[in-house]
Amino acid sequence: MGFFSKLKEGLTKTRKSLTEKIEKVIIGYADIDDDLLDELEDALIQADVGVKTSLQLMDDVRAGIKKKQINSPEDLKPFLIKRITEMLNEGSDETNIAKSGPTVILVIGVNGVGKTTTIGKLGRYYKEQGKNVMFAAADTFRAAAIDQLEIWGQRVNVPIIKHEEGSDPAAVVFDAVKAAIARKVDILIIDTAGRLHNKANLMTELNKIQRVIKREIAEAPHETLLVLDATTGQNAISQAELFTKSAPISGLVLTKLDGTAKGGVVIGLKSELSMPVKWIGVGEGMDDLRPFVANDFAAALFNQKVEE
C-alpha cells in the first residue's frame, strides 16, 4: 500500500466526521437558506476544523453565494473542497535543510504526544533517503525518555549522544553538535523535555539549548518542530498557541491522524495559526510518518484520487 492509500485509509474517521456530515446537510435541502447555512457551520465546527476557521469558511460561502459562484446546495461541497484545499496550501510546508554541514532539528512537545516515536520515525525516513543521522537525548528529566530514544536508535540503526538522567540538557546538545560536525552527520535530531508548555523554565531551557547550537552552527537549529497529537482536536490548537509564545516554532508534526475523527484540526492549525505542517503520522509502522503534502491531504480528506 502506497502512502497516499494509507493516508486515505487513515483519514476515514475524519472523512466521516467532515465530508459525510457536509453531504448529509446538503442532501436535506432543495434551496440554500439560513437553516442550511447554520447546519453547515455546525458540521464544520463539530469536525474540529475550529470555530474561527469555520466562521471564515462560512463567510467565504456567503460571499460565494453573492457572487453567484454558489447557486444551489449541490454547489456547496465543491466550493468548500476548493476553499479548504487553498487554506491547506497556504505557506510552505517544506523542511529546511542546511546547504552544508549538519541539519539540526529540535523536537519539542508535551509528554504523551508521540515525540520520541516521531524522532525514531524521522530518523528512519532520513536513513531511507541515504542520509547520515544522529540522535541527541536532551530530555534528561525522564530516564525512560533516554531509554526509549536509545531503543529507537538501535531499531533504525542511528547513533545516539546521551548523558545521565538529570544532567544539563544543553551539555548533551553541545556534545551532540560537536559530534555531528566531527562525524560529518547530515541530520542531527534533538529530543527535548516534554514538560508543561506554560512553564517559564521551559522557555529558558530552550533558549539555552538554541544558544549552544548557534555557537557551533550559526544558522541552526534549521527546524524547531512541535509534535501534536491529532486525537486531542482543538486542544492541539491551544497547545500550539501556547508553545509559539514560548519558542520559535518553525513547523508542526501531527501524529495519530489514523486514530481520530478530529483530523480537521489540520485545517484549523494552518488557517488560524499560519503554522506550516511539516510531517503527518497515519499509523504505527516505522514508515507511517511522511512529509505533509497539502494537495494529497485534501484529496484523501475528500476521497479524491491521486497518482501514487
PDB file of C-alpha atoms in Angstrom:
ATOM      1  CA  MET A   1       0.000   0.000   0.000  1.00  0.00           C
ATOM      2  CA  GLY A   2       1.415   3.407  -1.013  1.00  0.00           C
ATOM      3  CA  PHE A   3       1.465   6.278   1.471  1.00  0.00           C
ATOM      4  CA  PHE A   4      -1.482   8.059  -0.171  1.00  0.00           C
ATOM      5  CA  SER A   5      -3.591   4.915   0.238  1.00  0.00           C
ATOM      6  CA  LYS A   6      -2.534   4.759   3.906  1.00  0.00           C
ATOM      7  CA  LEU A   7      -3.356   8.429   4.289  1.00  0.00           C
ATOM      8  CA  LYS A   8      -6.777   7.958   2.706  1.00  0.00           C
ATOM      9  CA  GLU A   9      -7.450   4.958   4.939  1.00  0.00           C
ATOM     10  CA  GLY A  10      -6.089   6.797   7.980  1.00  0.00           C
ATOM     11  CA  LEU A  11      -8.406   9.760   7.406  1.00  0.00           C
ATOM     12  CA  THR A  12     -11.534   7.546   7.222  1.00  0.00           C
ATOM     13  CA  LYS A  13     -12.871   8.703  10.607  1.00  0.00           C
ATOM     14  CA  THR A  14     -12.160  12.349   9.801  1.00  0.00           C
ATOM     15  CA  ARG A  15     -13.771  11.972   6.373  1.00  0.00           C
ATOM     16  CA  LYS A  16     -16.950  10.641   8.023  1.00  0.00           C
ATOM     17  CA  SER A  17     -16.842  13.472  10.532  1.00  0.00           C
ATOM     18  CA  LEU A  18     -16.311  16.240   7.956  1.00  0.00           C
ATOM     19  CA  THR A  19     -17.152  15.283   4.373  1.00  0.00           C
ATOM     20  CA  GLU A  20     -20.076  12.983   5.082  1.00  0.00           C
ATOM     21  CA  LYS A  21     -21.617  15.437   7.552  1.00  0.00           C
ATOM     22  CA  ILE A  22     -21.440  18.167   4.912  1.00  0.00           C
ATOM     23  CA  GLU A  23     -23.069  15.823   2.379  1.00  0.00           C
ATOM     24  CA  LYS A  24     -25.879  14.915   4.797  1.00  0.00           C
ATOM     25  CA  VAL A  25     -26.624  18.571   5.473  1.00  0.00           C
ATOM     26  CA  ILE A  26     -26.711  19.431   1.770  1.00  0.00           C
ATOM     27  CA  ILE A  27     -28.942  16.472   0.801  1.00  0.00           C
ATOM     28  CA  GLY A  28     -31.609  17.669   3.234  1.00  0.00           C
ATOM     29  CA  TYR A  29     -32.223  20.945   1.393  1.00  0.00           C
ATOM     30  CA  ALA A  30     -33.630  21.874  -2.002  1.00  0.00           C
ATOM     31  CA  ASP A  31     -32.572  25.517  -1.696  1.00  0.00           C
ATOM     32  CA  ILE A  32     -29.938  27.486   0.198  1.00  0.00           C
ATOM     33  CA  ASP A  33     -31.429  29.212   3.240  1.00  0.00           C
ATOM     34  CA  ASP A  34     -30.329  30.324   6.717  1.00  0.00           C
ATOM     35  CA  ASP A  35     -31.146  26.933   8.261  1.00  0.00           C
ATOM     36  CA  LEU A  36     -28.885  25.171   5.757  1.00  0.00           C
ATOM     37  CA  LEU A  37     -26.033  27.597   6.423  1.00  0.00           C
ATOM     38  CA  ASP A  38     -26.438  27.209  10.210  1.00  0.00           C
ATOM     39  CA  GLU A  39     -26.324  23.411   9.916  1.00  0.00           C
ATOM     40  CA  LEU A  40     -23.297  23.620   7.643  1.00  0.00           C
ATOM     41  CA  GLU A  41     -21.491  25.821  10.160  1.00  0.00           C
ATOM     42  CA  ASP A  42     -22.288  23.345  12.960  1.00  0.00           C
ATOM     43  CA  ALA A  43     -20.962  20.454  10.842  1.00  0.00           C
ATOM     44  CA  LEU A  44     -17.639  22.250  10.295  1.00  0.00           C
ATOM     45  CA  ILE A  45     -17.239  23.115  13.993  1.00  0.00           C
ATOM     46  CA  GLN A  46     -18.076  19.548  15.078  1.00  0.00           C
ATOM     47  CA  ALA A  47     -15.413  18.217  12.695  1.00  0.00           C
ATOM     48  CA  ASP A  48     -12.761  20.101  14.729  1.00  0.00           C
ATOM     49  CA  VAL A  49     -11.969  22.490  11.894  1.00  0.00           C
ATOM     50  CA  GLY A  50     -12.029  25.178  14.612  1.00  0.00           C
ATOM     51  CA  VAL A  51     -14.540  27.928  15.358  1.00  0.00           C
ATOM     52  CA  LYS A  52     -12.511  30.740  13.748  1.00  0.00           C
ATOM     53  CA  THR A  53     -11.815  28.699  10.614  1.00  0.00           C
ATOM     54  CA  SER A  54     -15.434  27.518  10.386  1.00  0.00           C
ATOM     55  CA  LEU A  55     -16.669  31.118  10.593  1.00  0.00           C
ATOM     56  CA  GLN A  56     -14.129  32.136   7.941  1.00  0.00           C
ATOM     57  CA  LEU A  57     -15.335  29.343   5.647  1.00  0.00           C
ATOM     58  CA  MET A  58     -18.968  30.375   6.173  1.00  0.00           C
ATOM     59  CA  ASP A  59     -18.059  33.993   5.325  1.00  0.00           C
ATOM     60  CA  ASP A  60     -16.472  32.656   2.125  1.00  0.00           C
ATOM     61  CA  VAL A  61     -19.633  30.627   1.385  1.00  0.00           C
ATOM     62  CA  ARG A  62     -21.862  33.687   1.814  1.00  0.00           C
ATOM     63  CA  ALA A  63     -19.545  35.722  -0.411  1.00  0.00           C
ATOM     64  CA  GLY A  64     -19.678  32.884  -2.971  1.00  0.00           C
ATOM     65  CA  ILE A  65     -23.483  32.990  -2.914  1.00  0.00           C
ATOM     66  CA  LYS A  66     -23.482  36.759  -3.513  1.00  0.00           C
ATOM     67  CA  LYS A  67     -21.046  36.383  -6.415  1.00  0.00           C
ATOM     68  CA  LYS A  68     -23.218  33.588  -7.916  1.00  0.00           C
ATOM     69  CA  GLN A  69     -20.363  31.082  -7.515  1.00  0.00           C
ATOM     70  CA  ILE A  70     -22.828  29.048  -5.424  1.00  0.00           C
ATOM     71  CA  ASN A  71     -26.341  28.767  -6.836  1.00  0.00           C
ATOM     72  CA  SER A  72     -27.701  25.579  -5.256  1.00  0.00           C
ATOM     73  CA  PRO A  73     -26.919  23.235  -2.331  1.00  0.00           C
ATOM     74  CA  GLU A  74     -25.045  20.949  -4.776  1.00  0.00           C
ATOM     75  CA  ASP A  75     -22.524  23.742  -5.384  1.00  0.00           C
ATOM     76  CA  LEU A  76     -21.559  23.930  -1.704  1.00  0.00           C
ATOM     77  CA  LYS A  77     -19.379  20.820  -1.452  1.00  0.00           C
ATOM     78  CA  PRO A  78     -17.098  21.556  -4.460  1.00  0.00           C
ATOM     79  CA  PHE A  79     -16.824  25.169  -3.270  1.00  0.00           C
ATOM     80  CA  LEU A  80     -15.754  24.069   0.228  1.00  0.00           C
ATOM     81  CA  ILE A  81     -13.321  21.487  -1.169  1.00  0.00           C
ATOM     82  CA  LYS A  82     -11.666  24.187  -3.288  1.00  0.00           C
ATOM     83  CA  ARG A  83     -11.519  26.687  -0.414  1.00  0.00           C
ATOM     84  CA  ILE A  84     -10.204  24.180   2.172  1.00  0.00           C
ATOM     85  CA  THR A  85      -7.572  22.970  -0.318  1.00  0.00           C
ATOM     86  CA  GLU A  86      -6.471  26.598  -0.771  1.00  0.00           C
ATOM     87  CA  MET A  87      -6.217  27.002   3.022  1.00  0.00           C
ATOM     88  CA  LEU A  88      -4.110  23.850   3.300  1.00  0.00           C
ATOM     89  CA  ASN A  89      -1.801  25.102   0.524  1.00  0.00           C
ATOM     90  CA  GLU A  90      -1.105  28.488   2.133  1.00  0.00           C
ATOM     91  CA  GLY A  91       2.574  28.937   3.048  1.00  0.00           C
ATOM     92  CA  SER A  92       5.447  26.494   2.563  1.00  0.00           C
ATOM     93  CA  ASP A  93       5.449  23.165   4.410  1.00  0.00           C
ATOM     94  CA  GLU A  94       8.858  22.008   3.193  1.00  0.00           C
ATOM     95  CA  THR A  95      11.537  21.112   5.737  1.00  0.00           C
ATOM     96  CA  ASN A  96      14.504  23.490   5.826  1.00  0.00           C
ATOM     97  CA  ILE A  97      17.716  21.559   5.049  1.00  0.00           C
ATOM     98  CA  ALA A  98      21.215  23.014   5.588  1.00  0.00           C
ATOM     99  CA  LYS A  99      23.177  23.825   2.431  1.00  0.00           C
ATOM    100  CA  SER A 100      26.271  22.299   4.044  1.00  0.00           C
ATOM    101  CA  GLY A 101      27.098  20.601   7.316  1.00  0.00           C
ATOM    102  CA  PRO A 102      24.578  19.057   9.708  1.00  0.00           C
ATOM    103  CA  THR A 103      20.883  19.959   9.534  1.00  0.00           C
ATOM    104  CA  VAL A 104      19.806  20.390  13.168  1.00  0.00           C
ATOM    105  CA  ILE A 105      16.182  19.519  14.003  1.00  0.00           C
ATOM    106  CA  LEU A 106      14.953  20.382  17.504  1.00  0.00           C
ATOM    107  CA  VAL A 107      11.839  18.420  18.528  1.00  0.00           C
ATOM    108  CA  ILE A 108       9.551  19.688  21.296  1.00  0.00           C
ATOM    109  CA  GLY A 109       6.121  18.810  22.680  1.00  0.00           C
ATOM    110  CA  VAL A 110       4.367  17.685  25.858  1.00  0.00           C
ATOM    111  CA  ASN A 111       4.737  14.120  27.110  1.00  0.00           C
ATOM    112  CA  GLY A 112       2.390  11.609  25.534  1.00  0.00           C
ATOM    113  CA  VAL A 113       2.057  13.112  22.050  1.00  0.00           C
ATOM    114  CA  GLY A 114       4.458  10.614  20.467  1.00  0.00           C
ATOM    115  CA  LYS A 115       7.544  12.853  20.460  1.00  0.00           C
ATOM    116  CA  THR A 116      10.219  10.163  20.859  1.00  0.00           C
ATOM    117  CA  THR A 117       8.442   7.834  18.424  1.00  0.00           C
ATOM    118  CA  THR A 118       8.311  10.724  15.938  1.00  0.00           C
ATOM    119  CA  ILE A 119      12.077  11.211  16.283  1.00  0.00           C
ATOM    120  CA  GLY A 120      12.621   7.494  15.653  1.00  0.00           C
ATOM    121  CA  LYS A 121      10.455   7.598  12.541  1.00  0.00           C
ATOM    122  CA  LEU A 122      12.164  10.791  11.298  1.00  0.00           C
ATOM    123  CA  GLY A 123      15.490   9.011  11.700  1.00  0.00           C
ATOM    124  CA  ARG A 124      14.148   6.066   9.733  1.00  0.00           C
ATOM    125  CA  TYR A 125      12.843   8.362   6.955  1.00  0.00           C
ATOM    126  CA  TYR A 126      16.159  10.176   6.533  1.00  0.00           C
ATOM    127  CA  LYS A 127      18.143   6.916   6.687  1.00  0.00           C
ATOM    128  CA  GLU A 128      15.945   5.625   3.853  1.00  0.00           C
ATOM    129  CA  GLN A 129      16.909   8.797   1.947  1.00  0.00           C
ATOM    130  CA  GLY A 130      20.567   7.810   2.318  1.00  0.00           C
ATOM    131  CA  LYS A 131      21.335  10.412   4.999  1.00  0.00           C
ATOM    132  CA  ASN A 132      23.758  10.010   7.894  1.00  0.00           C
ATOM    133  CA  VAL A 133      21.610  10.581  11.009  1.00  0.00           C
ATOM    134  CA  MET A 134      22.320  11.118  14.722  1.00  0.00           C
ATOM    135  CA  PHE A 135      20.009  11.452  17.757  1.00  0.00           C
ATOM    136  CA  ALA A 136      20.604  13.553  20.874  1.00  0.00           C
ATOM    137  CA  ALA A 137      18.819  12.622  24.126  1.00  0.00           C
ATOM    138  CA  ALA A 138      18.364  16.096  25.635  1.00  0.00           C
ATOM    139  CA  ASP A 139      15.221  15.093  27.547  1.00  0.00           C
ATOM    140  CA  THR A 140      17.291  14.289  30.641  1.00  0.00           C
ATOM    141  CA  PHE A 141      14.440  14.681  33.139  1.00  0.00           C
ATOM    142  CA  ARG A 142      12.990  11.224  32.479  1.00  0.00           C
ATOM    143  CA  ALA A 143      15.227   8.164  32.407  1.00  0.00           C
ATOM    144  CA  ALA A 144      12.525   6.491  30.317  1.00  0.00           C
ATOM    145  CA  ALA A 145      12.921   9.154  27.612  1.00  0.00           C
ATOM    146  CA  ILE A 146      16.637   8.392  27.238  1.00  0.00           C
ATOM    147  CA  ASP A 147      15.988   4.635  27.217  1.00  0.00           C
ATOM    148  CA  GLN A 148      13.162   4.974  24.697  1.00  0.00           C
ATOM    149  CA  LEU A 149      15.279   7.047  22.314  1.00  0.00           C
ATOM    150  CA  GLU A 150      18.118   4.545  22.670  1.00  0.00           C
ATOM    151  CA  ILE A 151      15.762   1.708  21.696  1.00  0.00           C
ATOM    152  CA  TRP A 152      14.665   3.659  18.630  1.00  0.00           C
ATOM    153  CA  GLY A 153      18.314   4.364  17.774  1.00  0.00           C
ATOM    154  CA  GLN A 154      19.046   0.637  17.812  1.00  0.00           C
ATOM    155  CA  ARG A 155      15.887  -0.108  15.819  1.00  0.00           C
ATOM    156  CA  VAL A 156      16.698   2.295  12.989  1.00  0.00           C
ATOM    157  CA  ASN A 157      20.499   1.985  13.294  1.00  0.00           C
ATOM    158  CA  VAL A 158      21.132   5.594  14.350  1.00  0.00           C
ATOM    159  CA  PRO A 159      23.843   6.535  16.921  1.00  0.00           C
ATOM    160  CA  ILE A 160      22.713   8.464  19.999  1.00  0.00           C
ATOM    161  CA  ILE A 161      24.503  11.031  22.155  1.00  0.00           C
ATOM    162  CA  LYS A 162      23.326  10.843  25.784  1.00  0.00           C
ATOM    163  CA  HIS A 163      24.297  11.762  29.348  1.00  0.00           C
ATOM    164  CA  GLU A 164      22.976  10.540  32.681  1.00  0.00           C
ATOM    165  CA  GLU A 165      19.413  11.261  33.813  1.00  0.00           C
ATOM    166  CA  GLY A 166      19.175  14.723  35.410  1.00  0.00           C
ATOM    167  CA  SER A 167      22.213  16.154  33.614  1.00  0.00           C
ATOM    168  CA  ASP A 168      22.179  19.530  31.842  1.00  0.00           C
ATOM    169  CA  PRO A 169      20.263  19.217  28.522  1.00  0.00           C
ATOM    170  CA  ALA A 170      22.420  21.960  26.971  1.00  0.00           C
ATOM    171  CA  ALA A 171      25.549  19.930  27.741  1.00  0.00           C
ATOM    172  CA  VAL A 172      24.080  16.960  25.866  1.00  0.00           C
ATOM    173  CA  VAL A 173      23.285  19.226  22.920  1.00  0.00           C
ATOM    174  CA  PHE A 174      26.806  20.714  22.960  1.00  0.00           C
ATOM    175  CA  ASP A 175      28.369  17.233  22.766  1.00  0.00           C
ATOM    176  CA  ALA A 176      25.882  16.157  20.076  1.00  0.00           C
ATOM    177  CA  VAL A 177      26.540  19.166  17.818  1.00  0.00           C
ATOM    178  CA  LYS A 178      30.314  18.734  18.195  1.00  0.00           C
ATOM    179  CA  ALA A 179      29.995  15.014  17.374  1.00  0.00           C
ATOM    180  CA  ALA A 180      27.697  15.701  14.402  1.00  0.00           C
ATOM    181  CA  ILE A 181      30.229  18.119  12.906  1.00  0.00           C
ATOM    182  CA  ALA A 182      33.178  15.792  13.564  1.00  0.00           C
ATOM    183  CA  ARG A 183      31.426  12.747  12.110  1.00  0.00           C
ATOM    184  CA  LYS A 184      30.023  14.695   9.137  1.00  0.00           C
ATOM    185  CA  VAL A 185      26.433  13.850  10.083  1.00  0.00           C
ATOM    186  CA  ASP A 186      23.729  15.033   7.666  1.00  0.00           C
ATOM    187  CA  ILE A 187      20.792  15.195  10.110  1.00  0.00           C
ATOM    188  CA  LEU A 188      21.009  15.742  13.897  1.00  0.00           C
ATOM    189  CA  ILE A 189      17.634  15.261  15.635  1.00  0.00           C
ATOM    190  CA  ILE A 190      17.427  16.513  19.222  1.00  0.00           C
ATOM    191  CA  ASP A 191      14.846  15.312  21.755  1.00  0.00           C
ATOM    192  CA  THR A 192      13.869  17.852  24.443  1.00  0.00           C
ATOM    193  CA  ALA A 193      11.954  17.667  27.725  1.00  0.00           C
ATOM    194  CA  GLY A 194       8.185  17.382  27.356  1.00  0.00           C
ATOM    195  CA  ARG A 195       7.315  19.424  30.397  1.00  0.00           C
ATOM    196  CA  LEU A 196       4.276  21.667  30.597  1.00  0.00           C
ATOM    197  CA  HIS A 197       4.280  24.250  27.836  1.00  0.00           C
ATOM    198  CA  ASN A 198       3.220  27.166  30.082  1.00  0.00           C
ATOM    199  CA  LYS A 199       6.273  26.979  32.358  1.00  0.00           C
ATOM    200  CA  ALA A 200       8.858  29.760  32.122  1.00  0.00           C
ATOM    201  CA  ASN A 201      11.729  27.316  32.744  1.00  0.00           C
ATOM    202  CA  LEU A 202      10.914  25.510  29.509  1.00  0.00           C
ATOM    203  CA  MET A 203      11.482  28.736  27.564  1.00  0.00           C
ATOM    204  CA  THR A 204      14.724  29.347  29.482  1.00  0.00           C
ATOM    205  CA  GLU A 205      15.931  25.830  28.751  1.00  0.00           C
ATOM    206  CA  LEU A 206      15.066  26.004  25.039  1.00  0.00           C
ATOM    207  CA  ASN A 207      16.789  29.381  24.729  1.00  0.00           C
ATOM    208  CA  LYS A 208      19.919  27.935  26.345  1.00  0.00           C
ATOM    209  CA  ILE A 209      19.854  24.919  24.003  1.00  0.00           C
ATOM    210  CA  GLN A 210      19.450  27.182  20.979  1.00  0.00           C
ATOM    211  CA  ARG A 211      22.336  29.432  22.061  1.00  0.00           C
ATOM    212  CA  VAL A 212      24.573  26.373  22.435  1.00  0.00           C
ATOM    213  CA  ILE A 213      23.610  25.172  18.944  1.00  0.00           C
ATOM    214  CA  LYS A 214      24.101  28.613  17.346  1.00  0.00           C
ATOM    215  CA  ARG A 215      27.598  28.970  18.807  1.00  0.00           C
ATOM    216  CA  GLU A 216      28.646  25.964  16.734  1.00  0.00           C
ATOM    217  CA  ILE A 217      26.329  26.332  13.694  1.00  0.00           C
ATOM    218  CA  ALA A 218      25.158  29.934  13.240  1.00  0.00           C
ATOM    219  CA  GLU A 219      22.030  29.208  11.177  1.00  0.00           C
ATOM    220  CA  ALA A 220      20.882  26.269  13.337  1.00  0.00           C
ATOM    221  CA  PRO A 221      18.527  24.902  14.521  1.00  0.00           C
ATOM    222  CA  HIS A 222      17.209  24.662  10.973  1.00  0.00           C
ATOM    223  CA  GLU A 223      13.875  23.342  12.229  1.00  0.00           C
ATOM    224  CA  THR A 224      12.121  23.526  15.606  1.00  0.00           C
ATOM    225  CA  LEU A 225       9.261  21.052  15.275  1.00  0.00           C
ATOM    226  CA  LEU A 226       6.308  20.908  17.660  1.00  0.00           C
ATOM    227  CA  VAL A 227       4.741  17.447  17.890  1.00  0.00           C
ATOM    228  CA  LEU A 228       0.962  17.445  18.423  1.00  0.00           C
ATOM    229  CA  ASP A 229      -1.463  14.573  18.975  1.00  0.00           C
ATOM    230  CA  ALA A 230      -4.267  14.944  16.408  1.00  0.00           C
ATOM    231  CA  THR A 231      -6.669  12.962  18.624  1.00  0.00           C
ATOM    232  CA  THR A 232      -6.802  15.933  21.021  1.00  0.00           C
ATOM    233  CA  GLY A 233      -8.556  18.053  18.372  1.00  0.00           C
ATOM    234  CA  GLN A 234      -8.980  21.669  19.433  1.00  0.00           C
ATOM    235  CA  ASN A 235      -6.591  21.144  22.353  1.00  0.00           C
ATOM    236  CA  ALA A 236      -3.835  20.715  19.758  1.00  0.00           C
ATOM    237  CA  ILE A 237      -4.533  24.259  18.520  1.00  0.00           C
ATOM    238  CA  SER A 238      -4.413  25.569  22.114  1.00  0.00           C
ATOM    239  CA  GLN A 239      -1.115  23.739  22.714  1.00  0.00           C
ATOM    240  CA  ALA A 240       0.364  25.162  19.521  1.00  0.00           C
ATOM    241  CA  GLU A 241      -0.701  28.696  20.517  1.00  0.00           C
ATOM    242  CA  LEU A 242       0.956  28.339  23.927  1.00  0.00           C
ATOM    243  CA  PHE A 243       4.154  26.841  22.531  1.00  0.00           C
ATOM    244  CA  THR A 244       4.545  29.566  19.901  1.00  0.00           C
ATOM    245  CA  LYS A 245       4.623  32.079  22.772  1.00  0.00           C
ATOM    246  CA  SER A 246       7.470  30.124  24.409  1.00  0.00           C
ATOM    247  CA  ALA A 247       9.600  29.043  21.471  1.00  0.00           C
ATOM    248  CA  PRO A 248      10.250  29.956  17.805  1.00  0.00           C
ATOM    249  CA  ILE A 249       8.349  27.024  16.253  1.00  0.00           C
ATOM    250  CA  SER A 250       9.132  26.520  12.553  1.00  0.00           C
ATOM    251  CA  GLY A 251       6.670  23.713  11.886  1.00  0.00           C
ATOM    252  CA  LEU A 252       4.264  21.111  13.224  1.00  0.00           C
ATOM    253  CA  VAL A 253       4.171  17.320  13.294  1.00  0.00           C
ATOM    254  CA  LEU A 254       0.651  15.845  13.576  1.00  0.00           C
ATOM    255  CA  THR A 255       0.657  12.292  14.961  1.00  0.00           C
ATOM    256  CA  LYS A 256      -2.109   9.676  15.289  1.00  0.00           C
ATOM    257  CA  LEU A 257      -4.247  11.024  12.428  1.00  0.00           C
ATOM    258  CA  ASP A 258      -5.375   7.462  11.713  1.00  0.00           C
ATOM    259  CA  GLY A 259      -6.954   7.067  15.144  1.00  0.00           C
ATOM    260  CA  THR A 260      -9.170  10.121  15.177  1.00  0.00           C
ATOM    261  CA  ALA A 261     -12.218  11.803  13.665  1.00  0.00           C
ATOM    262  CA  LYS A 262     -10.545  15.133  14.512  1.00  0.00           C
ATOM    263  CA  GLY A 263      -8.146  15.378  11.560  1.00  0.00           C
ATOM    264  CA  GLY A 264      -9.955  18.569  10.549  1.00  0.00           C
ATOM    265  CA  VAL A 265      -7.712  20.226  13.144  1.00  0.00           C
ATOM    266  CA  VAL A 266      -5.011  20.372  10.428  1.00  0.00           C
ATOM    267  CA  ILE A 267      -7.175  22.939   8.591  1.00  0.00           C
ATOM    268  CA  GLY A 268      -7.584  24.984  11.777  1.00  0.00           C
ATOM    269  CA  LEU A 269      -3.864  24.921  12.561  1.00  0.00           C
ATOM    270  CA  LYS A 270      -2.976  26.116   9.058  1.00  0.00           C
ATOM    271  CA  SER A 271      -5.685  28.768   8.926  1.00  0.00           C
ATOM    272  CA  GLU A 272      -5.742  30.151  12.488  1.00  0.00           C
ATOM    273  CA  LEU A 273      -2.043  29.968  13.347  1.00  0.00           C
ATOM    274  CA  SER A 274      -0.499  30.121   9.845  1.00  0.00           C
ATOM    275  CA  MET A 275       1.785  27.316  11.055  1.00  0.00           C
ATOM    276  CA  PRO A 276       3.436  25.050   8.485  1.00  0.00           C
ATOM    277  CA  VAL A 277       2.508  21.378   8.938  1.00  0.00           C
ATOM    278  CA  LYS A 278       5.774  19.627   8.077  1.00  0.00           C
ATOM    279  CA  TRP A 279       5.011  15.969   8.892  1.00  0.00           C
ATOM    280  CA  ILE A 280       1.998  13.749   9.486  1.00  0.00           C
ATOM    281  CA  GLY A 281       1.690  10.312  11.048  1.00  0.00           C
ATOM    282  CA  VAL A 282      -1.039   7.895   9.971  1.00  0.00           C
ATOM    283  CA  GLY A 283      -0.103   4.591  11.584  1.00  0.00           C
ATOM    284  CA  GLU A 284       2.058   2.592  13.953  1.00  0.00           C
ATOM    285  CA  GLY A 285       4.563   1.416  11.340  1.00  0.00           C
ATOM    286  CA  MET A 286       8.071   2.855  11.027  1.00  0.00           C
ATOM    287  CA  ASP A 287       7.269   4.178   7.549  1.00  0.00           C
ATOM    288  CA  ASP A 288       3.963   5.797   8.532  1.00  0.00           C
ATOM    289  CA  LEU A 289       5.403   9.273   9.164  1.00  0.00           C
ATOM    290  CA  ARG A 290       5.791  11.297   5.995  1.00  0.00           C
ATOM    291  CA  PRO A 291       6.221  14.932   4.864  1.00  0.00           C
ATOM    292  CA  PHE A 292       2.896  16.772   4.679  1.00  0.00           C
ATOM    293  CA  VAL A 293       1.708  17.409   1.111  1.00  0.00           C
ATOM    294  CA  ALA A 294      -1.323  19.717   1.126  1.00  0.00           C
ATOM    295  CA  ASN A 295      -2.900  18.520  -2.125  1.00  0.00           C
ATOM    296  CA  ASP A 296      -2.547  14.868  -1.121  1.00  0.00           C
ATOM    297  CA  PHE A 297      -4.076  15.553   2.290  1.00  0.00           C
ATOM    298  CA  ALA A 298      -7.014  17.408   0.719  1.00  0.00           C
ATOM    299  CA  ALA A 299      -7.537  14.643  -1.864  1.00  0.00           C
ATOM    300  CA  ALA A 300      -7.502  11.963   0.868  1.00  0.00           C
ATOM    301  CA  LEU A 301      -9.835  14.016   3.058  1.00  0.00           C
ATOM    302  CA  PHE A 302     -12.393  14.431   0.275  1.00  0.00           C
ATOM    303  CA  ASN A 303     -11.981  10.903  -1.143  1.00  0.00           C
ATOM    304  CA  GLN A 304     -10.420  12.003  -4.402  1.00  0.00           C
ATOM    305  CA  LYS A 305      -7.804  10.150  -6.462  1.00  0.00           C
ATOM    306  CA  VAL A 306      -4.148  10.959  -6.999  1.00  0.00           C
ATOM    307  CA  GLU A 307      -1.363   9.092  -8.767  1.00  0.00           C
ATOM    308  CA  GLU A 308       0.912   7.167  -6.381  1.00  0.00           C
TER     309      GLU A 308
END
